């Protein structure tokens, strides 16, 4: 489900976020995500399960939350083993949007 932050302090930094469950990935007909270089940081907050990430020829399987602050080249994320997560889309101020959360 798609949400906009309600708290005014959070609205300064976060544009929107999605709360996703395994059934949501099935509706998208894909459990994979491709990401490309950009300046807007995004974050995956893992609630249950794990994801597999392939980046720069290396594969990582993790159940830890992950911040995509800068991507140098194409990245592939497989959510097939992820039961639920939150994906946060920060505002376009780039890295400065992260300061209150670090």
PDB file of N, CA and C in Angstrom:
ATOM      1  N   UNK A   1       0.835  -1.172   0.000  1.00  0.00           N
ATOM      2  CA  UNK A   1       0.000   0.000   0.000  1.00  0.00           C
ATOM      3  C   UNK A   1       0.885   1.243   0.000  1.00  0.00           C
ATOM      4  N   UNK A   2       0.452   2.247  -0.709  1.00  0.00           N
ATOM      5  CA  UNK A   2       1.170   3.498  -0.892  1.00  0.00           C
ATOM      6  C   UNK A   2       0.729   4.489   0.183  1.00  0.00           C
ATOM      7  N   UNK A   3       1.700   5.143   0.831  1.00  0.00           N
ATOM      8  CA  UNK A   3       1.392   6.118   1.887  1.00  0.00           C
ATOM      9  C   UNK A   3       2.208   7.389   1.689  1.00  0.00           C
ATOM     10  N   UNK A   4       1.631   8.499   2.095  1.00  0.00           N
ATOM     11  CA  UNK A   4       2.333   9.775   2.209  1.00  0.00           C
ATOM     12  C   UNK A   4       2.525  10.016   3.709  1.00  0.00           C
ATOM     13  N   UNK A   5       3.686  10.506   4.136  1.00  0.00           N
ATOM     14  CA  UNK A   5       3.881  10.771   5.570  1.00  0.00           C
ATOM     15  C   UNK A   5       2.865  11.790   6.085  1.00  0.00           C
ATOM     16  N   UNK A   6       2.380  11.582   7.282  1.00  0.00           N
ATOM     17  CA  UNK A   6       1.403  12.484   7.883  1.00  0.00           C
ATOM     18  C   UNK A   6       2.047  13.532   8.781  1.00  0.00           C
ATOM     19  N   UNK A   7       3.169  13.199   9.388  1.00  0.00           N
ATOM     20  CA  UNK A   7       3.843  14.105  10.313  1.00  0.00           C
ATOM     21  C   UNK A   7       4.629  15.152   9.519  1.00  0.00           C
ATOM     22  N   UNK A   8       4.476  16.428   9.860  1.00  0.00           N
ATOM     23  CA  UNK A   8       5.078  17.513   9.074  1.00  0.00           C
ATOM     24  C   UNK A   8       6.608  17.445   9.044  1.00  0.00           C
ATOM     25  N   UNK A   9       7.249  17.025  10.127  1.00  0.00           N
ATOM     26  CA  UNK A   9       8.711  16.911  10.139  1.00  0.00           C
ATOM     27  C   UNK A   9       9.176  15.831   9.176  1.00  0.00           C
ATOM     28  N   UNK A  10       8.475  14.728   9.127  1.00  0.00           N
ATOM     29  CA  UNK A  10       8.837  13.624   8.235  1.00  0.00           C
ATOM     30  C   UNK A  10       8.557  14.000   6.784  1.00  0.00           C
ATOM     31  N   UNK A  11       7.515  14.782   6.528  1.00  0.00           N
ATOM     32  CA  UNK A  11       7.168  15.208   5.166  1.00  0.00           C
ATOM     33  C   UNK A  11       8.287  16.017   4.509  1.00  0.00           C
ATOM     34  N   UNK A  12       9.124  16.661   5.317  1.00  0.00           N
ATOM     35  CA  UNK A  12      10.234  17.435   4.770  1.00  0.00           C
ATOM     36  C   UNK A  12      11.247  16.540   4.059  1.00  0.00           C
ATOM     37  N   UNK A  13      11.344  15.279   4.481  1.00  0.00           N
ATOM     38  CA  UNK A  13      12.413  14.407   4.016  1.00  0.00           C
ATOM     39  C   UNK A  13      11.944  13.201   3.206  1.00  0.00           C
ATOM     40  N   UNK A  14      10.758  12.696   3.525  1.00  0.00           N
ATOM     41  CA  UNK A  14      10.253  11.501   2.842  1.00  0.00           C
ATOM     42  C   UNK A  14       9.118  11.892   1.911  1.00  0.00           C
ATOM     43  N   UNK A  15       9.231  11.500   0.652  1.00  0.00           N
ATOM     44  CA  UNK A  15       8.187  11.777  -0.327  1.00  0.00           C
ATOM     45  C   UNK A  15       7.016  10.813  -0.139  1.00  0.00           C
ATOM     46  N   UNK A  16       7.300   9.518  -0.131  1.00  0.00           N
ATOM     47  CA  UNK A  16       6.261   8.510   0.083  1.00  0.00           C
ATOM     48  C   UNK A  16       6.919   7.181   0.445  1.00  0.00           C
ATOM     49  N   UNK A  17       6.097   6.228   0.868  1.00  0.00           N
ATOM     50  CA  UNK A  17       6.606   4.896   1.173  1.00  0.00           C
ATOM     51  C   UNK A  17       5.536   3.865   0.867  1.00  0.00           C
ATOM     52  N   UNK A  18       5.992   2.644   0.635  1.00  0.00           N
ATOM     53  CA  UNK A  18       5.098   1.526   0.354  1.00  0.00           C
ATOM     54  C   UNK A  18       5.266   0.477   1.435  1.00  0.00           C
ATOM     55  N   UNK A  19       4.167  -0.055   1.907  1.00  0.00           N
ATOM     56  CA  UNK A  19       4.170  -1.212   2.791  1.00  0.00           C
ATOM     57  C   UNK A  19       3.771  -2.394   1.924  1.00  0.00           C
ATOM     58  N   UNK A  20       4.703  -3.314   1.692  1.00  0.00           N
ATOM     59  CA  UNK A  20       4.478  -4.427   0.778  1.00  0.00           C
ATOM     60  C   UNK A  20       4.516  -5.773   1.496  1.00  0.00           C
ATOM     61  N   UNK A  21       3.627  -6.656   1.098  1.00  0.00           N
ATOM     62  CA  UNK A  21       3.591  -8.036   1.586  1.00  0.00           C
ATOM     63  C   UNK A  21       3.815  -8.958   0.397  1.00  0.00           C
ATOM     64  N   UNK A  22       4.086 -10.224   0.652  1.00  0.00           N
ATOM     65  CA  UNK A  22       4.366 -11.189  -0.416  1.00  0.00           C
ATOM     66  C   UNK A  22       3.262 -11.191  -1.469  1.00  0.00           C
ATOM     67  N   UNK A  23       2.013 -11.064  -1.062  1.00  0.00           N
ATOM     68  CA  UNK A  23       0.906 -11.063  -2.023  1.00  0.00           C
ATOM     69  C   UNK A  23       0.959  -9.852  -2.952  1.00  0.00           C
ATOM     70  N   UNK A  24       1.512  -8.734  -2.472  1.00  0.00           N
ATOM     71  CA  UNK A  24       1.654  -7.544  -3.320  1.00  0.00           C
ATOM     72  C   UNK A  24       2.641  -7.795  -4.452  1.00  0.00           C
ATOM     73  N   UNK A  25       3.714  -8.526  -4.173  1.00  0.00           N
ATOM     74  CA  UNK A  25       4.695  -8.838  -5.211  1.00  0.00           C
ATOM     75  C   UNK A  25       4.061  -9.704  -6.293  1.00  0.00           C
ATOM     76  N   UNK A  26       3.161 -10.592  -5.903  1.00  0.00           N
ATOM     77  CA  UNK A  26       2.485 -11.439  -6.887  1.00  0.00           C
ATOM     78  C   UNK A  26       1.581 -10.605  -7.795  1.00  0.00           C
ATOM     79  N   UNK A  27       0.954  -9.574  -7.253  1.00  0.00           N
ATOM     80  CA  UNK A  27       0.104  -8.694  -8.068  1.00  0.00           C
ATOM     81  C   UNK A  27       0.907  -7.945  -9.112  1.00  0.00           C
ATOM     82  N   UNK A  28       2.170  -7.633  -8.790  1.00  0.00           N
ATOM     83  CA  UNK A  28       3.035  -6.936  -9.745  1.00  0.00           C
ATOM     84  C   UNK A  28       3.546  -7.887 -10.820  1.00  0.00           C
ATOM     85  N   UNK A  29       3.261  -9.186 -10.688  1.00  0.00           N
ATOM     86  CA  UNK A  29       3.744 -10.225 -11.601  1.00  0.00           C
ATOM     87  C   UNK A  29       5.266 -10.284 -11.646  1.00  0.00           C
ATOM     88  N   UNK A  30       5.923  -9.809 -10.617  1.00  0.00           N
ATOM     89  CA  UNK A  30       7.378  -9.871 -10.564  1.00  0.00           C
ATOM     90  C   UNK A  30       7.834  -9.747  -9.125  1.00  0.00           C
ATOM     91  N   UNK A  31       8.831 -10.524  -8.764  1.00  0.00           N
ATOM     92  CA  UNK A  31       9.437 -10.401  -7.439  1.00  0.00           C
ATOM     93  C   UNK A  31      10.817  -9.775  -7.550  1.00  0.00           C
ATOM     94  N   UNK A  32      11.082  -9.136  -8.692  1.00  0.00           N
ATOM     95  CA  UNK A  32      12.392  -8.557  -8.927  1.00  0.00           C
ATOM     96  C   UNK A  32      12.301  -7.056  -9.165  1.00  0.00           C
ATOM     97  N   UNK A  33      13.378  -6.361  -8.825  1.00  0.00           N
ATOM     98  CA  UNK A  33      13.456  -4.928  -9.048  1.00  0.00           C
ATOM     99  C   UNK A  33      14.825  -4.622  -9.648  1.00  0.00           C
ATOM    100  N   UNK A  34      14.849  -3.764 -10.627  1.00  0.00           N
ATOM    101  CA  UNK A  34      16.101  -3.282 -11.187  1.00  0.00           C
ATOM    102  C   UNK A  34      16.232  -1.818 -10.819  1.00  0.00           C
ATOM    103  N   UNK A  35      17.411  -1.425 -10.375  1.00  0.00           N
ATOM    104  CA  UNK A  35      17.652  -0.035 -10.015  1.00  0.00           C
ATOM    105  C   UNK A  35      18.840   0.470 -10.819  1.00  0.00           C
ATOM    106  N   UNK A  36      18.796   1.735 -11.125  1.00  0.00           N
ATOM    107  CA  UNK A  36      19.830   2.350 -11.940  1.00  0.00           C
ATOM    108  C   UNK A  36      20.370   3.579 -11.229  1.00  0.00           C
ATOM    109  N   UNK A  37      21.532   4.078 -11.634  1.00  0.00           N
ATOM    110  CA  UNK A  37      22.117   5.240 -10.941  1.00  0.00           C
ATOM    111  C   UNK A  37      21.150   6.411 -10.821  1.00  0.00           C
ATOM    112  N   UNK A  38      21.167   7.027  -9.656  1.00  0.00           N
ATOM    113  CA  UNK A  38      20.325   8.187  -9.393  1.00  0.00           C
ATOM    114  C   UNK A  38      20.831   8.920  -8.169  1.00  0.00           C
ATOM    115  N   UNK A  39      20.271  10.083  -7.895  1.00  0.00           N
ATOM    116  CA  UNK A  39      20.739  10.858  -6.746  1.00  0.00           C
ATOM    117  C   UNK A  39      19.763  10.825  -5.573  1.00  0.00           C
ATOM    118  N   UNK A  40      18.595  10.256  -5.757  1.00  0.00           N
ATOM    119  CA  UNK A  40      17.615  10.217  -4.677  1.00  0.00           C
ATOM    120  C   UNK A  40      17.766   8.914  -3.898  1.00  0.00           C
ATOM    121  N   UNK A  41      18.087   8.991  -2.621  1.00  0.00           N
ATOM    122  CA  UNK A  41      18.245   7.755  -1.853  1.00  0.00           C
ATOM    123  C   UNK A  41      16.908   7.072  -1.605  1.00  0.00           C
ATOM    124  N   UNK A  42      16.938   5.762  -1.577  1.00  0.00           N
ATOM    125  CA  UNK A  42      15.786   4.933  -1.246  1.00  0.00           C
ATOM    126  C   UNK A  42      16.215   3.952  -0.164  1.00  0.00           C
ATOM    127  N   UNK A  43      15.247   3.403   0.544  1.00  0.00           N
ATOM    128  CA  UNK A  43      15.563   2.482   1.625  1.00  0.00           C
ATOM    129  C   UNK A  43      14.579   1.326   1.607  1.00  0.00           C
ATOM    130  N   UNK A  44      15.093   0.123   1.850  1.00  0.00           N
ATOM    131  CA  UNK A  44      14.244  -1.049   2.064  1.00  0.00           C
ATOM    132  C   UNK A  44      14.362  -1.391   3.536  1.00  0.00           C
ATOM    133  N   UNK A  45      13.244  -1.402   4.229  1.00  0.00           N
ATOM    134  CA  UNK A  45      13.200  -1.799   5.630  1.00  0.00           C
ATOM    135  C   UNK A  45      12.549  -3.174   5.668  1.00  0.00           C
ATOM    136  N   UNK A  46      13.331  -4.181   6.013  1.00  0.00           N
ATOM    137  CA  UNK A  46      12.847  -5.559   6.022  1.00  0.00           C
ATOM    138  C   UNK A  46      12.043  -5.801   7.296  1.00  0.00           C
ATOM    139  N   UNK A  47      10.815  -6.275   7.125  1.00  0.00           N
ATOM    140  CA  UNK A  47       9.979  -6.622   8.269  1.00  0.00           C
ATOM    141  C   UNK A  47       9.995  -8.124   8.515  1.00  0.00           C
ATOM    142  N   UNK A  48       9.970  -8.903   7.423  1.00  0.00           N
ATOM    143  CA  UNK A  48       9.976 -10.361   7.539  1.00  0.00           C
ATOM    144  C   UNK A  48      10.527 -10.969   6.257  1.00  0.00           C
ATOM    145  N   UNK A  49      11.469 -11.881   6.390  1.00  0.00           N
ATOM    146  CA  UNK A  49      12.043 -12.562   5.238  1.00  0.00           C
ATOM    147  C   UNK A  49      13.414 -12.015   4.875  1.00  0.00           C
ATOM    148  N   UNK A  50      13.822 -12.243   3.627  1.00  0.00           N
ATOM    149  CA  UNK A  50      15.120 -11.783   3.155  1.00  0.00           C
ATOM    150  C   UNK A  50      15.063 -11.481   1.664  1.00  0.00           C
ATOM    151  N   UNK A  51      16.025 -10.743   1.174  1.00  0.00           N
ATOM    152  CA  UNK A  51      16.109 -10.404  -0.243  1.00  0.00           C
ATOM    153  C   UNK A  51      17.494 -10.813  -0.737  1.00  0.00           C
ATOM    154  N   UNK A  52      17.629 -10.928  -2.044  1.00  0.00           N
ATOM    155  CA  UNK A  52      18.922 -11.202  -2.674  1.00  0.00           C
ATOM    156  C   UNK A  52      19.261 -10.018  -3.560  1.00  0.00           C
ATOM    157  N   UNK A  53      20.465  -9.536  -3.444  1.00  0.00           N
ATOM    158  CA  UNK A  53      20.917  -8.357  -4.168  1.00  0.00           C
ATOM    159  C   UNK A  53      22.127  -8.730  -5.011  1.00  0.00           C
ATOM    160  N   UNK A  54      22.092  -8.387  -6.298  1.00  0.00           N
ATOM    161  CA  UNK A  54      23.243  -8.577  -7.174  1.00  0.00           C
ATOM    162  C   UNK A  54      23.702  -7.205  -7.646  1.00  0.00           C
ATOM    163  N   UNK A  55      24.957  -6.879  -7.321  1.00  0.00           N
ATOM    164  CA  UNK A  55      25.501  -5.550  -7.628  1.00  0.00           C
ATOM    165  C   UNK A  55      27.000  -5.665  -7.852  1.00  0.00           C
ATOM    166  N   UNK A  56      27.473  -5.111  -8.946  1.00  0.00           N
ATOM    167  CA  UNK A  56      28.895  -5.147  -9.301  1.00  0.00           C
ATOM    168  C   UNK A  56      29.448  -6.567  -9.299  1.00  0.00           C
ATOM    169  N   UNK A  57      28.655  -7.505  -9.795  1.00  0.00           N
ATOM    170  CA  UNK A  57      29.104  -8.887  -9.918  1.00  0.00           C
ATOM    171  C   UNK A  57      29.091  -9.686  -8.629  1.00  0.00           C
ATOM    172  N   UNK A  58      28.611  -9.109  -7.542  1.00  0.00           N
ATOM    173  CA  UNK A  58      28.558  -9.812  -6.253  1.00  0.00           C
ATOM    174  C   UNK A  58      27.110 -10.034  -5.862  1.00  0.00           C
ATOM    175  N   UNK A  59      26.848 -11.154  -5.212  1.00  0.00           N
ATOM    176  CA  UNK A  59      25.492 -11.489  -4.761  1.00  0.00           C
ATOM    177  C   UNK A  59      25.475 -11.499  -3.236  1.00  0.00           C
ATOM    178  N   UNK A  60      24.483 -10.842  -2.668  1.00  0.00           N
ATOM    179  CA  UNK A  60      24.323 -10.746  -1.229  1.00  0.00           C
ATOM    180  C   UNK A  60      22.899 -11.159  -0.877  1.00  0.00           C
ATOM    181  N   UNK A  61      22.752 -12.051   0.087  1.00  0.00           N
ATOM    182  CA  UNK A  61      21.438 -12.411   0.614  1.00  0.00           C
ATOM    183  C   UNK A  61      21.396 -11.891   2.041  1.00  0.00           C
ATOM    184  N   UNK A  62      20.364 -11.109   2.360  1.00  0.00           N
ATOM    185  CA  UNK A  62      20.325 -10.469   3.674  1.00  0.00           C
ATOM    186  C   UNK A  62      18.893 -10.292   4.168  1.00  0.00           C
ATOM    187  N   UNK A  63      18.769 -10.217   5.480  1.00  0.00           N
ATOM    188  CA  UNK A  63      17.491  -9.876   6.095  1.00  0.00           C
ATOM    189  C   UNK A  63      17.591  -8.518   6.796  1.00  0.00           C
ATOM    190  N   UNK A  64      18.669  -7.795   6.522  1.00  0.00           N
ATOM    191  CA  UNK A  64      18.894  -6.476   7.110  1.00  0.00           C
ATOM    192  C   UNK A  64      18.347  -5.389   6.200  1.00  0.00           C
ATOM    193  N   UNK A  65      17.909  -4.301   6.795  1.00  0.00           N
ATOM    194  CA  UNK A  65      17.443  -3.158   6.011  1.00  0.00           C
ATOM    195  C   UNK A  65      18.615  -2.573   5.232  1.00  0.00           C
ATOM    196  N   UNK A  66      18.300  -1.901   4.123  1.00  0.00           N
ATOM    197  CA  UNK A  66      19.351  -1.424   3.238  1.00  0.00           C
ATOM    198  C   UNK A  66      19.009  -0.039   2.709  1.00  0.00           C
ATOM    199  N   UNK A  67      19.994   0.840   2.699  1.00  0.00           N
ATOM    200  CA  UNK A  67      19.859   2.185   2.164  1.00  0.00           C
ATOM    201  C   UNK A  67      20.610   2.257   0.843  1.00  0.00           C
ATOM    202  N   UNK A  68      19.913   2.654  -0.216  1.00  0.00           N
ATOM    203  CA  UNK A  68      20.538   2.851  -1.517  1.00  0.00           C
ATOM    204  C   UNK A  68      20.867   4.332  -1.636  1.00  0.00           C
ATOM    205  N   UNK A  69      22.059   4.731  -1.218  1.00  0.00           N
ATOM    206  CA  UNK A  69      22.388   6.155  -1.249  1.00  0.00           C
ATOM    207  C   UNK A  69      22.974   6.582  -2.588  1.00  0.00           C
ATOM    208  N   UNK A  70      23.713   5.689  -3.230  1.00  0.00           N
ATOM    209  CA  UNK A  70      24.221   6.000  -4.562  1.00  0.00           C
ATOM    210  C   UNK A  70      24.525   4.692  -5.260  1.00  0.00           C
ATOM    211  N   UNK A  71      24.031   4.545  -6.465  1.00  0.00           N
ATOM    212  CA  UNK A  71      24.229   3.332  -7.239  1.00  0.00           C
ATOM    213  C   UNK A  71      25.168   3.675  -8.390  1.00  0.00           C
ATOM    214  N   UNK A  72      26.268   2.949  -8.486  1.00  0.00           N
ATOM    215  CA  UNK A  72      27.252   3.209  -9.535  1.00  0.00           C
ATOM    216  C   UNK A  72      26.852   2.583 -10.870  1.00  0.00           C
ATOM    217  N   UNK A  73      26.168   1.482 -10.828  1.00  0.00           N
ATOM    218  CA  UNK A  73      25.753   0.777 -12.040  1.00  0.00           C
ATOM    219  C   UNK A  73      24.473   0.015 -11.746  1.00  0.00           C
ATOM    220  N   UNK A  74      23.951  -0.686 -12.734  1.00  0.00           N
ATOM    221  CA  UNK A  74      22.685  -1.413 -12.570  1.00  0.00           C
ATOM    222  C   UNK A  74      22.750  -2.391 -11.393  1.00  0.00           C
ATOM    223  N   UNK A  75      21.635  -2.481 -10.684  1.00  0.00           N
ATOM    224  CA  UNK A  75      21.521  -3.369  -9.538  1.00  0.00           C
ATOM    225  C   UNK A  75      20.246  -4.189  -9.701  1.00  0.00           C
ATOM    226  N   UNK A  76      20.290  -5.425  -9.260  1.00  0.00           N
ATOM    227  CA  UNK A  76      19.141  -6.326  -9.348  1.00  0.00           C
ATOM    228  C   UNK A  76      18.800  -6.804  -7.941  1.00  0.00           C
ATOM    229  N   UNK A  77      17.536  -6.657  -7.534  1.00  0.00           N
ATOM    230  CA  UNK A  77      17.092  -7.099  -6.219  1.00  0.00           C
ATOM    231  C   UNK A  77      15.969  -8.115  -6.417  1.00  0.00           C
ATOM    232  N   UNK A  78      16.112  -9.284  -5.784  1.00  0.00           N
ATOM    233  CA  UNK A  78      15.121 -10.349  -5.864  1.00  0.00           C
ATOM    234  C   UNK A  78      14.379 -10.416  -4.522  1.00  0.00           C
ATOM    235  N   UNK A  79      13.078 -10.156  -4.557  1.00  0.00           N
ATOM    236  CA  UNK A  79      12.249 -10.137  -3.348  1.00  0.00           C
ATOM    237  C   UNK A  79      11.484 -11.446  -3.137  1.00  0.00           C
ATOM    238  N   UNK A  80      11.800 -12.507  -3.871  1.00  0.00           N
ATOM    239  CA  UNK A  80      10.985 -13.731  -3.828  1.00  0.00           C
ATOM    240  C   UNK A  80      10.934 -14.372  -2.439  1.00  0.00           C
ATOM    241  N   UNK A  81      11.939 -14.156  -1.589  1.00  0.00           N
ATOM    242  CA  UNK A  81      11.935 -14.728  -0.241  1.00  0.00           C
ATOM    243  C   UNK A  81      11.569 -13.691   0.820  1.00  0.00           C
ATOM    244  N   UNK A  82      11.045 -12.562   0.389  1.00  0.00           N
ATOM    245  CA  UNK A  82      10.681 -11.483   1.305  1.00  0.00           C
ATOM    246  C   UNK A  82       9.179 -11.518   1.548  1.00  0.00           C
ATOM    247  N   UNK A  83       8.778 -11.681   2.808  1.00  0.00           N
ATOM    248  CA  UNK A  83       7.352 -11.733   3.129  1.00  0.00           C
ATOM    249  C   UNK A  83       6.741 -10.342   3.301  1.00  0.00           C
ATOM    250  N   UNK A  84       7.491  -9.419   3.879  1.00  0.00           N
ATOM    251  CA  UNK A  84       6.979  -8.050   4.017  1.00  0.00           C
ATOM    252  C   UNK A  84       8.131  -7.069   4.211  1.00  0.00           C
ATOM    253  N   UNK A  85       7.909  -5.850   3.702  1.00  0.00           N
ATOM    254  CA  UNK A  85       8.925  -4.805   3.814  1.00  0.00           C
ATOM    255  C   UNK A  85       8.280  -3.444   3.629  1.00  0.00           C
ATOM    256  N   UNK A  86       9.059  -2.417   3.911  1.00  0.00           N
ATOM    257  CA  UNK A  86       8.667  -1.037   3.647  1.00  0.00           C
ATOM    258  C   UNK A  86       9.720  -0.466   2.712  1.00  0.00           C
ATOM    259  N   UNK A  87       9.296   0.151   1.616  1.00  0.00           N
ATOM    260  CA  UNK A  87      10.223   0.821   0.708  1.00  0.00           C
ATOM    261  C   UNK A  87       9.980   2.314   0.857  1.00  0.00           C
ATOM    262  N   UNK A  88      11.035   3.037   1.218  1.00  0.00           N
ATOM    263  CA  UNK A  88      10.955   4.472   1.485  1.00  0.00           C
ATOM    264  C   UNK A  88      11.577   5.227   0.323  1.00  0.00           C
ATOM    265  N   UNK A  89      10.848   6.206  -0.200  1.00  0.00           N
ATOM    266  CA  UNK A  89      11.352   7.082  -1.262  1.00  0.00           C
ATOM    267  C   UNK A  89      11.579   8.454  -0.644  1.00  0.00           C
ATOM    268  N   UNK A  90      12.854   8.837  -0.511  1.00  0.00           N
ATOM    269  CA  UNK A  90      13.187  10.136   0.069  1.00  0.00           C
ATOM    270  C   UNK A  90      12.962  11.236  -0.957  1.00  0.00           C
ATOM    271  N   UNK A  91      12.848  12.452  -0.481  1.00  0.00           N
ATOM    272  CA  UNK A  91      12.701  13.604  -1.378  1.00  0.00           C
ATOM    273  C   UNK A  91      13.985  13.798  -2.170  1.00  0.00           C
ATOM    274  N   UNK A  92      13.908  14.573  -3.222  1.00  0.00           N
ATOM    275  CA  UNK A  92      15.014  14.694  -4.161  1.00  0.00           C
ATOM    276  C   UNK A  92      16.189  15.528  -3.674  1.00  0.00           C
ATOM    277  N   UNK A  93      16.189  15.923  -2.448  1.00  0.00           N
ATOM    278  CA  UNK A  93      17.341  16.659  -1.933  1.00  0.00           C
ATOM    279  C   UNK A  93      18.544  15.750  -1.722  1.00  0.00           C
ATOM    280  N   UNK A  94      18.385  14.515  -2.138  1.00  0.00           N
ATOM    281  CA  UNK A  94      19.495  13.559  -2.090  1.00  0.00           C
ATOM    282  C   UNK A  94      19.908  13.209  -0.688  1.00  0.00           C
ATOM    283  N   UNK A  95      21.191  13.133  -0.488  1.00  0.00           N
ATOM    284  CA  UNK A  95      21.761  12.666   0.778  1.00  0.00           C
ATOM    285  C   UNK A  95      21.369  13.555   1.943  1.00  0.00           C
ATOM    286  N   UNK A  96      21.166  14.845   1.743  1.00  0.00           N
ATOM    287  CA  UNK A  96      20.810  15.740   2.862  1.00  0.00           C
ATOM    288  C   UNK A  96      19.499  15.329   3.510  1.00  0.00           C
ATOM    289  N   UNK A  97      18.625  14.617   2.792  1.00  0.00           N
ATOM    290  CA  UNK A  97      17.369  14.148   3.371  1.00  0.00           C
ATOM    291  C   UNK A  97      17.580  13.089   4.439  1.00  0.00           C
ATOM    292  N   UNK A  98      18.736  12.446   4.430  1.00  0.00           N
ATOM    293  CA  UNK A  98      19.005  11.369   5.370  1.00  0.00           C
ATOM    294  C   UNK A  98      19.465  11.857   6.732  1.00  0.00           C
ATOM    295  N   UNK A  99      19.990  13.073   6.822  1.00  0.00           N
ATOM    296  CA  UNK A  99      20.614  13.536   8.053  1.00  0.00           C
ATOM    297  C   UNK A  99      19.758  13.362   9.308  1.00  0.00           C
ATOM    298  N   UNK A 100      18.464  13.674   9.305  1.00  0.00           N
ATOM    299  CA  UNK A 100      17.693  13.482  10.536  1.00  0.00           C
ATOM    300  C   UNK A 100      17.523  12.018  10.925  1.00  0.00           C
ATOM    301  N   UNK A 101      17.782  11.093  10.020  1.00  0.00           N
ATOM    302  CA  UNK A 101      17.555   9.682  10.293  1.00  0.00           C
ATOM    303  C   UNK A 101      18.838   8.933  10.642  1.00  0.00           C
ATOM    304  N   UNK A 102      19.980   9.590  10.485  1.00  0.00           N
ATOM    305  CA  UNK A 102      21.269   8.917  10.701  1.00  0.00           C
ATOM    306  C   UNK A 102      21.748   9.113  12.124  1.00  0.00           C
TER     307      UNK A 102
END
